[in-house]
Tab-separated table of C-alpha atoms and ligand atoms in Angstrom:
chain	number	residue	atom	x	y	z
A	1	MET	CA	-82.030	134.636	97.665
A	2	LYS	CA	-79.498	131.939	98.562
A	3	LYS	CA	-81.052	129.157	100.633
A	4	VAL	CA	-78.935	126.992	102.934
A	5	ILE	CA	-80.084	123.798	104.666
A	6	THR	CA	-78.435	121.864	107.487
A	7	TYR	CA	-79.486	118.893	109.629
A	8	GLY	CA	-78.779	117.528	113.068
A	9	THR	CA	-80.135	116.046	116.278
A	10	TYR	CA	-79.053	119.005	118.448
A	11	ASP	CA	-79.297	117.034	121.659
A	12	LEU	CA	-78.170	118.979	124.763
A	13	PHE	CA	-77.637	122.021	122.539
A	14	HIS	CA	-74.044	123.232	122.845
A	15	ARG	CA	-71.656	125.838	121.417
A	16	GLY	CA	-70.564	123.438	118.642
A	17	HIS	CA	-74.150	123.428	117.372
A	18	TYR	CA	-74.375	127.220	117.682
A	19	ASN	CA	-71.127	127.785	115.746
A	20	LEU	CA	-72.221	125.390	113.023
A	21	LEU	CA	-75.592	127.128	112.596
A	22	LYS	CA	-73.910	130.528	112.508
A	23	ARG	CA	-71.432	129.404	109.851
A	24	ALA	CA	-74.206	127.830	107.809
A	25	ARG	CA	-76.294	131.004	108.059
A	26	GLU	CA	-73.361	133.056	106.784
A	27	LEU	CA	-73.208	130.977	103.605
A	28	GLY	CA	-76.488	132.427	102.355
A	29	ASP	CA	-79.541	134.577	103.081
A	30	TYR	CA	-81.980	132.038	104.455
A	31	LEU	CA	-81.253	129.093	106.762
A	32	ILE	CA	-83.409	125.980	107.024
A	33	VAL	CA	-82.569	123.657	109.910
A	34	GLY	CA	-83.689	120.030	109.772
A	35	ILE	CA	-84.114	118.398	113.180
A	36	THR	CA	-84.485	114.626	113.509
A	37	THR	CA	-87.619	113.245	115.153
A	38	ASP	CA	-87.280	110.919	118.147
A	39	SER	CA	-88.594	107.984	116.111
A	40	PHE	CA	-86.184	108.636	113.231
A	41	ASP	CA	-83.284	108.714	115.681
A	42	LEU	CA	-84.514	105.465	117.189
A	43	GLU	CA	-84.787	103.912	113.750
A	44	ARG	CA	-81.201	104.773	112.876
A	45	GLY	CA	-80.010	103.300	116.179
A	46	LYS	CA	-79.480	106.596	118.017
A	47	MET	CA	-81.505	105.864	121.111
A	48	ASN	CA	-79.607	107.765	123.714
A	49	THR	CA	-80.780	111.326	123.155
A	50	CYS	CA	-81.641	113.191	126.340
A	51	ASN	CA	-83.902	115.908	124.892
A	52	ASN	CA	-87.091	115.115	123.027
A	53	VAL	CA	-87.793	116.616	119.629
A	54	MET	CA	-89.769	119.579	121.052
A	55	GLU	CA	-86.943	120.500	123.402
A	56	ARG	CA	-84.418	120.217	120.585
A	57	ILE	CA	-86.564	122.401	118.301
A	58	GLU	CA	-86.909	125.021	121.055
A	59	ALA	CA	-83.126	125.077	121.549
A	60	VAL	CA	-82.488	125.713	117.845
A	61	LYS	CA	-85.264	128.324	117.723
A	62	ALA	CA	-83.764	130.162	120.680
A	63	THR	CA	-80.567	130.867	118.717
A	64	GLY	CA	-82.539	133.079	116.316
A	65	LEU	CA	-80.338	131.737	113.500
A	66	ALA	CA	-82.920	129.531	111.801
A	67	ASP	CA	-85.336	131.155	109.341
A	68	GLN	CA	-87.230	127.886	109.075
A	69	ILE	CA	-87.223	124.615	110.969
A	70	VAL	CA	-88.264	121.328	109.385
A	71	ILE	CA	-88.369	117.955	111.001
A	72	GLU	CA	-86.479	115.073	109.476
A	73	GLU	CA	-88.518	111.903	109.636
A	74	TYR	CA	-87.137	109.451	107.115
A	75	ARG	CA	-84.086	108.346	105.170
A	76	GLY	CA	-83.887	110.101	101.805
A	77	GLN	CA	-85.753	113.169	103.044
A	78	LYS	CA	-82.761	115.444	102.436
A	79	ILE	CA	-83.150	115.136	98.649
A	80	ASP	CA	-86.891	115.786	98.907
A	81	ASP	CA	-86.308	118.866	101.090
A	82	ILE	CA	-83.617	120.274	98.799
A	83	GLN	CA	-86.003	120.055	95.866
A	84	LYS	CA	-89.098	121.126	97.759
A	85	TYR	CA	-87.541	124.263	99.296
A	86	GLY	CA	-85.306	125.169	96.319
A	87	VAL	CA	-82.127	124.851	98.402
A	88	ASP	CA	-78.804	126.141	96.991
A	89	ILE	CA	-76.373	124.879	99.650
A	90	PHE	CA	-76.386	121.831	101.899
A	91	ALA	CA	-74.058	122.477	104.862
A	92	ILE	CA	-72.934	120.059	107.561
A	93	GLY	CA	-70.051	119.616	110.007
A	94	SER	CA	-66.721	118.276	108.830
A	95	ASP	CA	-67.257	115.037	110.808
A	96	TRP	CA	-69.412	114.060	107.809
A	97	GLU	CA	-66.723	114.951	105.201
A	98	GLY	CA	-67.475	113.082	101.984
A	99	TYR	CA	-70.555	111.292	103.321
A	100	PHE	CA	-73.050	113.652	101.697
A	101	ASP	CA	-71.301	114.038	98.345
A	102	TYR	CA	-74.229	112.242	96.713
A	103	LEU	CA	-76.253	115.432	97.288
A	104	LYS	CA	-73.968	117.336	94.852
A	105	GLU	CA	-76.331	116.205	92.113
A	106	PHE	CA	-79.001	118.404	93.706
A	107	CYS	CA	-77.159	121.413	95.209
A	108	GLU	CA	-73.782	122.635	96.438
A	109	VAL	CA	-72.443	120.663	99.404
A	110	VAL	CA	-70.274	122.421	102.003
A	111	TYR	CA	-68.515	120.738	104.948
A	112	LEU	CA	-67.997	123.303	107.695
A	113	PRO	CA	-65.297	123.122	110.380
A	114	ARG	CA	-66.452	121.373	113.529
A	115	THR	CA	-65.909	123.013	116.910
A	116	GLN	CA	-63.287	121.110	118.842
A	117	GLY	CA	-63.762	119.789	122.365
A	118	VAL	CA	-67.533	119.526	122.615
A	119	SER	CA	-70.209	117.071	121.465
A	120	SER	CA	-73.591	115.810	122.597
A	121	THR	CA	-72.007	112.409	123.249
A	122	GLN	CA	-69.495	113.961	125.621
A	123	LEU	CA	-72.177	116.001	127.422
A	124	ARG	CA	-74.354	112.920	127.817
A	125	GLN	CA	-71.442	111.062	129.386
A	126	GLU	CA	-71.032	113.821	131.957
A	127	ARG	CA	-74.646	113.434	133.152
A	128	PRO	CA	-75.568	111.276	136.141
A	129	THR	CA	-75.378	107.565	135.437
A	130	VAL	CA	-76.938	104.476	136.952
A	131	GLN	CA	-74.264	102.162	138.325
A	132	ILE	CA	-75.506	98.646	137.572
A	133	GLY	CA	-74.312	95.438	139.214
A	134	ILE	CA	-75.249	92.176	137.502
A	135	ILE	CA	-76.369	89.173	139.532
A	136	GLY	CA	-75.801	85.981	137.549
A	137	THR	CA	-73.446	85.675	134.612
A	138	GLY	CA	-75.207	83.261	132.251
A	139	SER	CA	-76.239	83.663	128.620
A	140	ILE	CA	-78.728	86.517	129.073
A	141	ALA	CA	-76.178	88.461	131.142
A	142	CYS	CA	-73.758	88.060	128.217
A	143	ARG	CA	-76.257	89.727	125.918
A	144	PHE	CA	-77.044	92.447	128.444
A	145	VAL	CA	-73.638	94.145	128.545
A	146	PRO	CA	-73.271	94.948	124.822
A	147	GLU	CA	-76.887	96.115	124.785
A	148	ALA	CA	-76.349	98.406	127.779
A	149	GLU	CA	-73.466	100.061	125.926
A	150	ASN	CA	-76.069	101.608	123.628
A	151	VAL	CA	-77.841	103.317	126.495
A	152	ASN	CA	-76.169	106.387	127.858
A	153	SER	CA	-76.383	106.684	131.627
A	154	ALA	CA	-76.215	102.889	132.035
A	155	ASN	CA	-72.873	101.977	133.517
A	156	ILE	CA	-72.104	98.339	134.327
A	157	VAL	CA	-69.736	98.419	137.258
A	158	ALA	CA	-69.792	94.974	138.855
A	159	ALA	CA	-70.963	91.392	138.458
A	160	TYR	CA	-71.724	88.719	141.012
A	161	ASN	CA	-71.623	84.952	140.766
A	162	PRO	CA	-70.969	82.751	143.815
A	163	ASN	CA	-68.621	80.780	141.573
A	164	ARG	CA	-65.578	83.070	141.553
A	165	LYS	CA	-63.964	81.488	138.507
A	166	GLU	CA	-67.058	81.917	136.338
A	167	CYS	CA	-67.462	85.453	137.610
A	168	LYS	CA	-63.879	86.355	136.772
A	169	THR	CA	-64.171	84.944	133.229
A	170	TYR	CA	-67.360	86.945	132.675
A	171	CYS	CA	-65.905	90.183	134.039
A	172	ASP	CA	-62.727	89.760	131.976
A	173	ASN	CA	-64.726	89.067	128.811
A	174	TYR	CA	-66.916	92.145	129.214
A	175	GLY	CA	-64.450	94.525	130.860
A	176	ILE	CA	-66.451	94.788	134.096
A	177	PRO	CA	-64.272	96.374	136.808
A	178	VAL	CA	-65.565	94.647	139.969
A	179	CYS	CA	-65.843	90.866	140.128
A	180	ALA	CA	-67.845	89.946	143.258
A	181	ASP	CA	-68.334	86.517	144.792
A	182	ASN	CA	-70.007	88.201	147.728
A	183	LEU	CA	-73.210	90.237	147.413
A	184	ASN	CA	-71.999	92.943	149.795
A	185	VAL	CA	-69.104	93.691	147.477
A	186	LEU	CA	-71.578	94.040	144.622
A	187	TYR	CA	-73.877	96.311	146.635
A	188	ASP	CA	-70.957	98.505	147.721
A	189	ASN	CA	-70.266	99.309	144.096
A	190	CYS	CA	-73.674	99.881	142.544
A	191	ASN	CA	-76.983	101.660	143.010
A	192	ALA	CA	-79.008	99.248	140.859
A	193	VAL	CA	-78.919	95.543	140.072
A	194	TYR	CA	-79.884	93.487	137.069
A	195	ILE	CA	-80.956	90.012	138.201
A	196	ALA	CA	-80.073	87.431	135.567
A	197	SER	CA	-79.703	84.413	137.831
A	198	PRO	CA	-81.715	81.143	137.495
A	199	HIS	CA	-85.486	81.734	137.783
A	200	TYR	CA	-85.974	80.095	141.149
A	201	THR	CA	-83.483	82.484	142.779
A	202	HIS	CA	-85.128	85.731	141.601
A	203	TYR	CA	-87.264	86.290	144.685
A	204	GLU	CA	-84.380	86.012	147.179
A	205	TYR	CA	-82.037	88.182	145.151
A	206	ALA	CA	-84.668	90.839	144.422
A	207	LYS	CA	-85.641	91.007	148.085
A	208	SER	CA	-82.042	91.267	149.225
A	209	ALA	CA	-81.213	93.976	146.677
A	210	LEU	CA	-84.265	96.061	147.605
A	211	GLU	CA	-83.487	95.682	151.310
A	212	HIS	CA	-80.011	97.016	150.553
A	213	GLY	CA	-81.533	100.067	148.852
A	214	LYS	CA	-80.819	99.020	145.264
A	215	HIS	CA	-83.096	99.566	142.279
A	216	VAL	CA	-83.922	96.258	140.601
A	217	LEU	CA	-84.319	95.143	137.016
A	218	CYS	CA	-85.254	91.460	137.238
A	219	GLU	CA	-85.232	88.967	134.382
A	220	THR	CA	-88.325	86.958	133.492
A	221	PRO	CA	-90.077	85.009	134.849
A	222	PHE	CA	-90.109	87.400	137.771
A	223	VAL	CA	-91.359	85.177	140.630
A	224	PHE	CA	-93.665	82.174	140.944
A	225	GLU	CA	-96.026	83.316	143.679
A	226	LYS	CA	-98.503	86.145	143.735
A	227	ALA	CA	-97.687	87.002	147.351
A	228	GLN	CA	-93.973	87.227	146.544
A	229	ALA	CA	-94.618	89.625	143.668
A	230	GLU	CA	-96.828	91.803	145.879
A	231	GLU	CA	-94.295	91.768	148.677
A	232	LEU	CA	-91.458	92.853	146.392
A	233	PHE	CA	-93.438	95.667	144.779
A	234	ASP	CA	-94.611	96.858	148.200
A	235	LEU	CA	-91.044	96.820	149.447
A	236	ALA	CA	-89.855	98.794	146.404
A	237	GLU	CA	-92.633	101.349	146.911
A	238	LYS	CA	-91.860	101.699	150.600
A	239	LYS	CA	-88.185	102.229	149.892
A	240	ARG	CA	-88.891	104.463	146.863
A	241	LEU	CA	-86.921	102.185	144.599
A	242	VAL	CA	-87.568	101.170	141.020
A	243	LEU	CA	-88.539	97.529	140.546
A	244	MET	CA	-88.931	96.594	136.912
A	245	VAL	CA	-89.293	93.221	135.241
A	246	ALA	CA	-87.119	92.755	132.162
A	247	LEU	CA	-89.931	91.646	129.873
A	248	LYS	CA	-88.218	92.960	126.775
A	249	THR	CA	-91.199	92.794	124.415
A	250	ALA	CA	-93.062	95.391	126.470
A	251	TYR	CA	-90.401	98.006	125.788
A	252	THR	CA	-89.971	97.554	122.040
A	253	PRO	CA	-91.238	100.257	119.669
A	254	ALA	CA	-93.513	97.828	117.767
A	255	PHE	CA	-95.274	96.506	120.863
A	256	GLY	CA	-95.722	100.016	122.252
A	257	HIS	CA	-97.434	101.204	119.115
A	258	LEU	CA	-99.515	98.040	118.766
A	259	PHE	CA	-100.846	98.730	122.252
A	260	SER	CA	-101.815	102.326	121.360
A	261	LEU	CA	-103.426	101.247	118.098
A	262	LEU	CA	-105.531	98.576	119.798
A	263	LYS	CA	-106.594	100.973	122.542
A	264	SER	CA	-107.641	103.379	119.759
A	265	ARG	CA	-109.979	100.585	118.625
A	266	VAL	CA	-108.512	100.015	115.153
A	267	ILE	CA	-110.016	96.493	115.206
A	268	GLY	CA	-113.043	97.382	117.342
A	269	ASP	CA	-113.670	95.323	120.481
A	270	ILE	CA	-110.984	92.729	121.103
A	271	VAL	CA	-112.562	89.283	121.337
A	272	GLU	CA	-109.561	86.981	121.278
A	273	VAL	CA	-105.797	87.083	121.786
A	274	ASN	CA	-103.678	84.094	120.843
A	275	ALA	CA	-99.905	83.935	121.007
A	276	SER	CA	-97.290	81.190	120.840
A	277	VAL	CA	-93.725	81.054	122.051
A	278	THR	CA	-91.906	77.797	121.477
A	279	THR	CA	-88.144	77.383	121.651
A	280	LEU	CA	-86.950	73.808	121.086
A	281	THR	CA	-84.442	73.023	123.797
A	282	ASP	CA	-82.006	70.207	124.492
A	283	GLU	CA	-83.478	67.796	127.054
A	284	SER	CA	-80.366	68.047	129.215
A	285	SER	CA	-80.854	71.816	129.582
A	286	GLU	CA	-81.473	73.360	133.024
A	287	LYS	CA	-84.566	74.882	131.445
A	288	LEU	CA	-86.124	71.415	131.652
A	289	ASP	CA	-84.958	70.621	135.178
A	290	SER	CA	-88.024	70.020	137.388
A	291	LYS	CA	-86.020	70.762	140.562
A	292	ARG	CA	-85.249	74.254	139.269
A	293	ILE	CA	-88.825	75.094	138.251
A	294	GLY	CA	-87.965	74.292	134.662
A	295	GLY	CA	-90.481	73.771	131.874
A	296	SER	CA	-92.285	75.588	129.111
A	297	MET	CA	-94.594	77.550	131.400
A	298	SER	CA	-91.861	78.981	133.571
A	299	GLU	CA	-89.544	79.619	130.659
A	300	ASN	CA	-91.882	81.171	128.118
A	301	ALA	CA	-95.331	82.015	129.544
A	302	CYS	CA	-94.467	85.578	130.582
A	303	PHE	CA	-94.261	86.554	126.906
A	304	PRO	CA	-97.837	85.682	125.853
A	305	LEU	CA	-99.169	86.802	129.232
A	306	LEU	CA	-98.010	90.306	128.363
A	307	PRO	CA	-100.319	90.935	125.374
A	308	ILE	CA	-103.158	89.054	127.059
A	309	PHE	CA	-103.092	91.303	130.128
A	310	LYS	CA	-102.209	94.453	128.195
A	311	PHE	CA	-105.003	94.095	125.651
A	312	LEU	CA	-107.728	92.381	127.706
A	313	GLY	CA	-106.933	93.521	131.239
A	314	VAL	CA	-106.074	91.318	134.191
A	315	ASP	CA	-109.542	90.291	135.343
A	316	TYR	CA	-109.816	86.846	133.828
A	317	ARG	CA	-112.493	84.516	135.247
A	318	SER	CA	-110.711	81.217	134.738
A	319	ILE	CA	-107.749	79.506	133.117
A	320	ASN	CA	-107.419	75.922	131.964
A	321	PHE	CA	-103.990	74.478	131.272
A	322	TYR	CA	-103.273	71.485	129.023
A	323	SER	CA	-99.731	70.134	129.226
A	324	LYS	CA	-97.688	67.494	127.504
A	325	MET	CA	-95.342	66.256	130.228
A	326	LYS	CA	-91.996	64.470	130.217
A	327	ASN	CA	-89.778	63.804	133.259
A	328	GLU	CA	-92.179	65.855	135.423
A	329	VAL	CA	-91.884	69.026	133.366
A	330	ASP	CA	-94.161	70.455	130.709
A	331	MET	CA	-92.613	70.149	127.275
A	332	TYR	CA	-95.619	71.993	125.901
A	333	THR	CA	-98.546	73.822	127.487
A	334	LYS	CA	-101.659	75.367	126.085
A	335	ALA	CA	-103.562	77.749	128.350
A	336	VAL	CA	-107.079	79.012	127.724
A	337	PHE	CA	-108.434	82.061	129.561
A	338	ARG	CA	-112.050	83.113	129.926
A	339	PHE	CA	-112.691	86.813	130.363
A	340	ASP	CA	-116.190	88.347	130.619
A	341	HIS	CA	-116.134	89.526	127.009
A	342	ALA	CA	-113.153	87.799	125.479
A	343	ILE	CA	-111.100	84.646	125.235
A	344	ALA	CA	-107.339	84.324	125.272
A	345	SER	CA	-105.024	81.428	124.736
A	346	PHE	CA	-101.361	80.730	124.389
A	347	GLN	CA	-99.040	77.888	123.544
A	348	VAL	CA	-95.578	77.623	125.061
A	349	GLY	CA	-93.095	74.865	124.407
A	350	LEU	CA	-89.546	73.728	124.913
A	351	GLY	CA	-90.070	70.274	123.412
A	352	VAL	CA	-92.762	71.037	120.815
A	353	LYS	CA	-92.576	73.561	118.001
A	354	THR	CA	-95.424	75.750	116.743
A	355	GLU	CA	-95.686	78.831	114.569
A	356	GLY	CA	-94.569	81.682	116.870
A	357	ALA	CA	-97.161	84.183	115.730
A	358	MET	CA	-99.726	86.308	117.545
A	359	THR	CA	-103.232	87.141	116.348
A	360	ILE	CA	-105.634	89.530	117.986
A	361	ALA	CA	-109.197	89.234	116.757
A	362	GLY	CA	-111.656	92.092	116.948
A	363	THR	CA	-115.157	93.012	115.861
A	364	ARG	CA	-113.861	95.157	112.963
A	365	GLY	CA	-110.677	93.351	111.927
A	366	TYR	CA	-107.632	91.577	113.304
A	367	VAL	CA	-103.938	92.056	113.927
A	368	TYR	CA	-101.380	89.557	112.731
A	369	VAL	CA	-97.889	89.676	114.206
A	370	PRO	CA	-95.611	87.149	112.493
A	371	ALA	CA	-93.069	84.978	114.286
A	372	PRO	CA	-91.195	85.770	116.378
A	373	TRP	CA	-93.887	88.193	117.533
A	374	TRP	CA	-92.160	88.820	120.885
A	375	LYS	CA	-89.275	90.585	119.152
A	376	THR	CA	-91.063	91.971	116.185
A	377	ASP	CA	-90.351	94.945	113.995
A	378	TYR	CA	-93.487	94.484	111.914
A	379	PHE	CA	-97.192	93.676	112.104
A	380	GLU	CA	-100.320	93.986	109.998
A	381	VAL	CA	-103.818	95.215	110.708
A	382	ARG	CA	-106.209	93.351	108.433
A	383	TYR	CA	-109.863	93.861	107.526
A	384	GLU	CA	-112.622	92.125	105.595
A	385	ASP	CA	-112.009	94.729	102.888
A	386	GLN	CA	-108.387	93.960	102.112
A	387	SER	CA	-107.809	97.392	100.565
A	388	GLN	CA	-107.976	98.774	104.124
A	389	ASN	CA	-105.132	96.501	105.387
A	390	LYS	CA	-102.125	98.293	106.777
A	391	LYS	CA	-98.559	97.147	107.473
A	392	TYR	CA	-96.519	98.761	110.231
A	393	PHE	CA	-92.717	98.644	110.487
A	394	TYR	CA	-90.530	99.611	113.451
A	395	PRO	CA	-86.913	99.473	114.518
A	396	PHE	CA	-85.794	96.501	116.574
A	397	VAL	CA	-82.105	96.947	117.082
A	398	GLY	CA	-79.638	94.333	118.347
A	399	GLU	CA	-81.037	91.874	120.862
A	400	GLY	CA	-83.781	94.308	121.817
A	401	LEU	CA	-82.693	94.514	125.468
A	402	ARG	CA	-81.571	98.133	125.052
A	403	TYR	CA	-85.195	99.330	125.095
A	404	GLU	CA	-85.905	97.915	128.565
A	405	ILE	CA	-82.508	99.105	129.828
A	406	LYS	CA	-83.274	102.606	128.559
A	407	ASP	CA	-86.621	102.643	130.405
A	408	PHE	CA	-85.082	101.266	133.566
A	409	VAL	CA	-82.347	103.888	133.605
A	410	ALA	CA	-84.867	106.652	132.832
A	411	SER	CA	-87.018	105.449	135.755
A	412	VAL	CA	-84.105	105.419	138.168
A	413	LEU	CA	-82.877	108.855	137.098
A	414	SER	CA	-86.368	110.353	137.347
A	415	ASN	CA	-86.901	108.851	140.817
A	416	GLY	CA	-89.511	106.430	139.527
A	417	SER	CA	-91.736	109.094	137.961
A	418	HIS	CA	-91.114	107.600	134.507
A	419	PHE	CA	-94.209	105.743	133.230
A	420	SER	CA	-93.903	101.985	133.774
A	421	LYS	CA	-94.769	99.909	130.688
A	422	VAL	CA	-95.753	96.856	132.754
A	423	SER	CA	-97.661	97.731	135.902
A	424	LYS	CA	-97.392	96.221	139.346
A	425	VAL	CA	-100.835	94.629	138.901
A	426	GLU	CA	-99.841	93.032	135.594
A	427	ASN	CA	-96.654	91.626	137.104
A	428	VAL	CA	-98.557	90.319	140.128
A	429	LYS	CA	-101.092	88.620	137.850
A	430	MET	CA	-98.295	86.970	135.859
A	431	ALA	CA	-96.936	85.521	139.095
A	432	GLU	CA	-100.466	84.399	139.999
A	433	VAL	CA	-100.769	82.453	136.724
A	434	GLN	CA	-97.409	80.768	137.341
A	435	GLU	CA	-98.502	79.896	140.872
A	436	GLN	CA	-101.781	78.368	139.706
A	437	TYR	CA	-99.904	76.285	137.194
A	438	ILE	CA	-97.390	75.056	139.756
A	439	LYS	CA	-100.307	74.148	142.059
A	440	SER	CA	-101.917	72.271	139.129
A	441	VAL	CA	-105.143	74.307	139.292
A	442	ASN	CA	-107.254	73.313	136.270
A	443	LEU	CA	-104.266	71.505	134.815
A	444	TYR	CA	-104.896	68.598	132.454
A	445	ARG	CA	-101.803	66.536	131.705
A	446	ILE	CA	-101.503	64.518	128.504
B	501	CTP	N1	-71.246	119.945	115.232
B	501	CTP	C1	-70.152	120.807	115.189
B	501	CTP	N2	-69.263	120.813	116.232
B	501	CTP	C2	-69.433	119.987	117.291
B	501	CTP	C3	-70.546	119.121	117.347
B	501	CTP	C4	-71.441	119.122	116.286
B	501	CTP	O1	-69.985	121.542	114.235
B	501	CTP	N3	-68.529	120.018	118.261
B	501	CTP	C5	-72.180	119.925	114.099
B	501	CTP	C6	-72.283	118.587	113.427
B	501	CTP	O2	-71.208	118.386	112.522
B	501	CTP	C7	-73.610	118.724	112.708
B	501	CTP	C8	-74.424	119.577	113.671
B	501	CTP	O3	-73.476	120.190	114.572
B	501	CTP	O4	-73.447	119.443	111.497
B	501	CTP	C9	-75.431	118.754	114.456
B	501	CTP	O5	-74.704	117.678	115.022
B	501	CTP	P1	-75.268	116.608	116.042
B	501	CTP	O6	-75.003	115.258	115.510
B	501	CTP	O7	-76.648	116.955	116.433
B	501	CTP	O8	-74.294	116.924	117.295
B	501	CTP	P2	-73.116	116.100	117.962
B	501	CTP	O9	-72.640	116.881	119.139
B	501	CTP	O10	-72.067	115.754	116.934
B	501	CTP	O11	-73.892	114.818	118.451
B	501	CTP	P3	-73.380	113.332	118.787
B	501	CTP	O12	-72.265	113.476	119.784
B	501	CTP	O13	-74.609	112.646	119.338
B	501	CTP	O14	-72.922	112.738	117.480
């Protein structure tokens, strides 16, 4: 019996896939089809698939052409499969011509003609897209556009900056069609906005965008008052719009799995969370401008607040802040939280440098996430018995913004039914912490 194997993602199953499977089947007597898992696709940078692995398996099954389906989970698996299943022929479309010649050592390799005029990429492009307008054209907005290009259904159509010259330069650099120095022009061209303006302007812009019926993805820190955060989320709910805060760490594969592992009690009860984020910054930077709510707390605190609230909940009893000040802004702040059954602390700095790691201590073991933990692709779970320690690795592609953009777009296209990684309550609590700090509640200056 001649065994043939072929692999693919088979997203939005189309006639090109069908023809390929049929041709592969005709090469032998038994066809094995390898289908990539969602996490393997993510790992190799293909993060725009529309169908999940179960849907893709069902689509291949429905053709009746596959005698066996296997899932492809890791690089190098093809050689293992060929040996394991005693495969005679490896077949793949001609778009891969030459690429798989290394498999000739293990079986015959056949490149089959590709069907012209159809591909998953093309079908994905024909699906509904979210038309995004960018408010603010600074450094984070510069990183946003190339990241959004990796997310299908995200279409950047316009950018706004009250300074027309800056706006024009930005739009020219990134090929953005509409350059708006007036918000109404921006709103006329988009159905969602990404707010990347200075922190202290977030509330006004978010409110205006929601009032104009636009979905909002807002950069961090979101807002500086609890009541403002509540108001904006209430407004979004009332208008059935998506309001999401662009806290990129929350959307990364590593953080998502760390959350699930901790909730599955791999280190028992969590007793302490500690995380640091320090980014040494030039003293002339706007980030240290007291009139623009500059400082370490406003710039960096949202990052450690995420694991604290995610892993311990939001019901802290008290917080004490200790800040090293200069020119009326905090160059460095340590915050200590008391929960009923746990403690949390963080260090944030713009003028002081620390190790940017995170540790989560539990009754059975602890988690160590090395610096920079907020954009990690790796962490360790460690125990008293070191033979039980486990290392976990994940993809973290590019600047890492593509993960939040993907979730935002998915939320908009599913009318908000997509699960939100950071809840309204967590966002409101983050604003509450910022507000307490600004009001100097339990703040000790050094
Ligand atoms: N294929 C084909 N003809 C097409 C599209 C795909 O023969 N028009 C083949 C590919 O060469 C591969 C298999 O179908 O052997 C699975 O390809 P996959 O990458 O899943 O599909 P694409 O449509 O090429 O996906 P994408 O656009 O995401 O690259």
